[in-house]
mmCIF file of C-alpha atoms in Angstrom:
data_model
loop_
_atom_site.group_PDB
_atom_site.id
_atom_site.type_symbol
_atom_site.label_atom_id
_atom_site.label_comp_id
_atom_site.label_asym_id
_atom_site.label_seq_id
_atom_site.Cartn_x
_atom_site.Cartn_y
_atom_site.Cartn_z
ATOM 1 C CA UNK C 252 112.810 111.707 99.456
ATOM 2 C CA UNK C 253 110.839 113.264 102.341
ATOM 3 C CA UNK C 254 108.244 114.631 99.876
ATOM 4 C CA UNK C 255 107.724 111.124 98.432
ATOM 5 C CA UNK C 256 107.387 109.656 101.930
ATOM 6 C CA UNK C 257 104.903 112.377 102.926
ATOM 7 C CA UNK C 258 102.832 111.674 99.802
ATOM 8 C CA UNK C 259 102.813 107.941 100.573
ATOM 9 C CA UNK C 260 101.923 108.648 104.211
ATOM 10 C CA UNK C 261 99.081 111.018 103.273
ATOM 11 C CA UNK C 262 97.686 108.455 100.838
ATOM 12 C CA UNK C 263 97.874 105.647 103.428
ATOM 13 C CA UNK C 264 96.258 107.833 106.125
ATOM 14 C CA UNK C 265 93.384 108.713 103.798
ATOM 15 C CA UNK C 266 92.903 105.216 102.369
ATOM 16 C CA UNK C 267 92.742 103.689 105.857
ATOM 17 C CA UNK C 268 90.427 106.383 107.186
ATOM 18 C CA UNK C 269 92.962 107.552 109.780
ATOM 19 C CA UNK C 270 92.283 110.852 108.012
ATOM 20 C CA UNK C 271 89.642 112.036 109.047
ATOM 21 C CA UNK C 272 88.804 109.540 111.852
ATOM 22 C CA UNK C 273 91.927 110.271 113.920
ATOM 23 C CA UNK C 274 93.861 113.061 112.209
ATOM 24 C CA UNK C 275 92.617 116.267 110.594
ATOM 25 C CA UNK C 276 92.615 116.411 106.772
ATOM 26 C CA UNK C 277 94.912 119.450 107.070
ATOM 27 C CA UNK C 278 97.624 117.446 108.852
ATOM 28 C CA UNK C 279 101.054 117.198 107.206
ATOM 29 C CA UNK C 280 103.852 115.056 108.662
ATOM 30 C CA UNK C 281 106.753 117.218 109.757
ATOM 31 C CA UNK C 282 109.171 114.341 110.183
ATOM 32 C CA UNK C 283 109.522 110.579 110.186
ATOM 33 C CA UNK C 284 108.187 108.487 113.058
ATOM 34 C CA UNK C 285 109.917 105.105 113.092
ATOM 35 C CA UNK C 286 108.355 102.360 115.221
ATOM 36 C CA UNK C 287 109.958 98.934 115.610
ATOM 37 C CA UNK C 288 108.599 95.885 117.391
ATOM 38 C CA UNK C 289 111.827 93.907 117.498
ATOM 39 C CA UNK C 290 112.629 93.155 113.860
ATOM 40 C CA UNK C 291 109.164 94.190 112.662
ATOM 41 C CA UNK C 292 108.723 97.807 111.568
ATOM 42 C CA UNK C 293 105.444 99.717 111.556
ATOM 43 C CA UNK C 294 105.153 100.839 107.941
ATOM 44 C CA UNK C 295 102.173 103.138 107.391
ATOM 45 C CA UNK C 296 99.399 100.611 107.507
ATOM 46 C CA UNK C 297 101.039 97.216 107.416
ATOM 47 C CA UNK C 298 99.604 94.271 109.348
ATOM 48 C CA UNK C 299 101.260 93.042 112.541
ATOM 49 C CA UNK C 300 100.088 90.275 114.821
ATOM 50 C CA UNK C 301 98.930 90.676 118.408
ATOM 51 C CA UNK C 302 101.892 88.510 119.424
ATOM 52 C CA UNK C 303 104.410 90.702 117.564
ATOM 53 C CA UNK C 304 103.103 93.813 119.290
ATOM 54 C CA UNK C 305 102.735 92.504 122.844
ATOM 55 C CA UNK C 306 105.768 94.418 124.178
ATOM 56 C CA UNK C 307 106.373 98.175 123.894
ATOM 57 C CA UNK C 308 108.168 99.101 120.680
ATOM 58 C CA UNK C 309 111.236 101.245 120.095
ATOM 59 C CA UNK C 310 110.206 104.636 118.701
ATOM 60 C CA UNK C 311 112.304 107.329 117.075
ATOM 61 C CA UNK C 312 111.367 110.656 115.526
ATOM 62 C CA UNK C 313 113.529 112.427 112.949
ATOM 63 C CA UNK C 314 112.538 115.920 111.852
ATOM 64 C CA UNK C 315 115.366 116.858 109.511
ATOM 65 C CA UNK C 316 115.657 120.224 111.269
ATOM 66 C CA UNK C 317 118.441 121.505 113.465
ATOM 67 C CA UNK C 318 118.378 120.375 117.059
ATOM 68 C CA UNK C 319 116.148 122.568 119.198
ATOM 69 C CA UNK C 320 116.249 120.639 122.493
ATOM 70 C CA UNK C 321 112.476 120.169 122.389
ATOM 71 C CA UNK C 322 110.409 117.688 124.383
ATOM 72 C CA UNK C 323 107.801 115.383 122.932
ATOM 73 C CA UNK C 324 104.752 113.290 123.800
ATOM 74 C CA UNK C 325 103.841 109.981 122.168
ATOM 75 C CA UNK C 326 100.370 108.461 122.166
ATOM 76 C CA UNK C 327 99.126 105.143 120.823
ATOM 77 C CA UNK C 328 95.369 104.894 120.271
ATOM 78 C CA UNK C 329 92.946 102.398 118.753
ATOM 79 C CA UNK C 330 89.963 104.263 117.287
ATOM 80 C CA UNK C 331 88.224 100.975 116.458
ATOM 81 C CA UNK C 332 87.271 99.664 119.906
ATOM 82 C CA UNK C 333 85.487 97.279 120.043
ATOM 83 C CA UNK C 334 85.235 97.262 116.220
ATOM 84 C CA UNK C 335 85.516 99.690 113.350
ATOM 85 C CA UNK C 336 81.806 99.191 112.618
ATOM 86 C CA UNK C 337 80.902 99.984 116.254
ATOM 87 C CA UNK C 338 83.663 102.142 117.813
ATOM 88 C CA UNK C 339 81.672 102.988 120.955
ATOM 89 C CA UNK C 340 84.723 102.522 123.233
ATOM 90 C CA UNK C 341 87.218 104.199 120.934
ATOM 91 C CA UNK C 342 89.630 105.690 120.895
ATOM 92 C CA UNK C 343 91.239 103.230 123.267
ATOM 93 C CA UNK C 344 94.324 104.621 125.034
ATOM 94 C CA UNK C 345 97.137 102.075 124.724
ATOM 95 C CA UNK C 346 100.146 104.216 125.629
ATOM 96 C CA UNK C 347 101.058 107.782 126.591
ATOM 97 C CA UNK C 348 104.675 108.833 127.063
ATOM 98 C CA UNK C 349 105.619 112.415 127.946
ATOM 99 C CA UNK C 350 108.717 114.581 128.307
ATOM 100 C CA UNK C 351 110.731 112.656 125.729
ATOM 101 C CA UNK C 352 113.918 114.663 125.114
ATOM 102 C CA UNK C 353 114.825 115.293 121.490
ATOM 103 C CA UNK C 354 117.339 112.820 120.127
ATOM 104 C CA UNK C 355 116.981 110.371 123.030
ATOM 105 C CA UNK C 356 114.784 107.535 121.733
ATOM 106 C CA UNK C 357 115.671 105.342 124.719
ATOM 107 C CA UNK C 358 113.633 107.733 126.877
ATOM 108 C CA UNK C 359 110.421 106.646 125.126
ATOM 109 C CA UNK C 360 110.632 103.406 127.096
ATOM 110 C CA UNK C 361 111.854 104.963 130.364
ATOM 111 C CA UNK C 362 109.392 104.235 133.159
ATOM 112 C CA UNK C 363 109.616 107.823 134.474
ATOM 113 C CA UNK C 364 108.060 109.103 131.251
ATOM 114 C CA UNK C 365 105.139 106.611 131.120
ATOM 115 C CA UNK C 366 101.935 108.529 131.790
ATOM 116 C CA UNK C 367 100.020 105.447 130.628
ATOM 117 C CA UNK C 368 101.913 102.173 130.596
ATOM 118 C CA UNK C 369 101.936 100.218 127.353
ATOM 119 C CA UNK C 370 99.226 97.659 126.701
ATOM 120 C CA UNK C 371 99.600 95.897 123.373
ATOM 121 C CA UNK C 372 96.785 95.387 120.890
ATOM 122 C CA UNK C 373 94.070 92.968 121.967
ATOM 123 C CA UNK C 374 91.137 93.381 119.604
ATOM 124 C CA UNK C 375 88.125 91.154 120.250
ATOM 125 C CA UNK C 376 88.093 87.980 118.160
ATOM 126 C CA UNK C 377 86.171 88.442 114.949
ATOM 127 C CA UNK C 378 86.080 92.267 115.206
ATOM 128 C CA UNK C 379 88.149 92.738 112.049
ATOM 129 C CA UNK C 380 91.157 94.952 111.486
ATOM 130 C CA UNK C 381 91.871 97.598 114.105
ATOM 131 C CA UNK C 382 93.996 100.643 113.322
ATOM 132 C CA UNK C 383 96.692 101.309 115.911
ATOM 133 C CA UNK C 384 97.799 104.900 115.497
ATOM 134 C CA UNK C 385 100.996 106.432 116.893
ATOM 135 C CA UNK C 386 100.764 110.198 117.393
ATOM 136 C CA UNK C 387 103.982 112.187 117.974
ATOM 137 C CA UNK C 388 103.543 115.645 119.499
ATOM 138 C CA UNK C 389 105.874 118.518 120.296
ATOM 139 C CA UNK C 390 105.350 119.905 123.808
ATOM 140 C CA UNK C 391 105.012 123.644 123.165
ATOM 141 C CA UNK C 392 105.818 124.453 126.809
ATOM 142 C CA UNK C 393 108.981 122.334 126.867
ATOM 143 C CA UNK C 394 109.364 119.908 129.733
ATOM 144 C CA UNK C 395 106.199 119.961 131.802
ATOM 145 C CA UNK C 396 104.156 118.293 134.503
ATOM 146 C CA UNK C 397 101.161 116.371 133.207
ATOM 147 C CA UNK C 398 98.062 115.484 135.180
ATOM 148 C CA UNK C 399 98.046 111.741 135.870
ATOM 149 C CA UNK C 400 95.936 109.433 133.732
ATOM 150 C CA UNK C 401 94.272 106.389 135.231
ATOM 151 C CA UNK C 402 96.021 103.076 134.564
ATOM 152 C CA UNK C 403 92.700 101.232 134.846
ATOM 153 C CA UNK C 404 91.812 99.280 131.720
ATOM 154 C CA UNK C 405 88.219 100.524 132.071
ATOM 155 C CA UNK C 406 89.355 104.178 132.048
ATOM 156 C CA UNK C 407 91.388 103.781 128.866
ATOM 157 C CA UNK C 408 88.314 103.673 126.660
ATOM 158 C CA UNK C 409 86.857 106.736 124.904
ATOM 159 C CA UNK C 410 90.088 108.716 125.339
ATOM 160 C CA UNK C 411 89.698 112.170 123.815
ATOM 161 C CA UNK C 412 93.336 112.449 122.760
ATOM 162 C CA UNK C 413 92.760 115.571 120.641
ATOM 163 C CA UNK C 414 91.221 117.479 123.560
ATOM 164 C CA UNK C 415 93.985 116.208 125.831
ATOM 165 C CA UNK C 416 96.616 117.396 123.337
ATOM 166 C CA UNK C 417 94.971 120.793 123.110
ATOM 167 C CA UNK C 418 94.749 121.143 126.914
ATOM 168 C CA UNK C 419 98.421 120.189 127.283
ATOM 169 C CA UNK C 420 99.482 122.485 124.405
ATOM 170 C CA UNK C 421 100.803 119.717 122.187
ATOM 171 C CA UNK C 422 101.412 120.133 118.452
ATOM 172 C CA UNK C 423 101.000 117.030 116.276
ATOM 173 C CA UNK C 424 104.140 116.485 114.192
ATOM 174 C CA UNK C 425 104.056 112.898 112.939
ATOM 175 C CA UNK C 426 101.793 109.871 112.624
ATOM 176 C CA UNK C 427 102.382 106.196 111.883
ATOM 177 C CA UNK C 428 100.020 103.245 112.180
ATOM 178 C CA UNK C 429 99.504 99.524 111.670
ATOM 179 C CA UNK C 430 96.615 97.092 111.537
ATOM 180 C CA UNK C 431 96.076 94.117 113.843
ATOM 181 C CA UNK C 432 93.213 91.677 114.231
ATOM 182 C CA UNK C 433 92.317 88.507 116.099
ATOM 183 C CA UNK C 434 90.555 85.775 114.150
#
């Protein structure tokens, strides 16, 4: 079952260009990242409306391995700001949550863990589909103190999430994404 899901995920990541635009071609999901906006589930490249995604979703990661008491970081980025044809402001940082204890999905939405508060998708009208990519990382140092990130909307653009992950010693474990656009 997990092999079939990984194959479907890899295909969707490649078809959408998430691989190589956001994630390395060598990446392999090491678990399942479930993201729910109320009753709507993010399903590897489905379309959700701006209205459906206005509030922070519920996120859960399942690895299938024995509990290790690890801590995780979640990021949500839009590589297509202001448009996929002209991504000069991408990746746009929509959400960064740190120190999420394993097996405690309610902590994703805890205010103490919000390094960057959630801002839902708001692509410019007529800019086409934007890819909104959830990145789930294992914190290799366990629970840690992260340098603050600006909450300013202006400072959220051109976020080098891969460099940030490397600096913070984060290992990418899972990816999920959806499309949204504004007519």
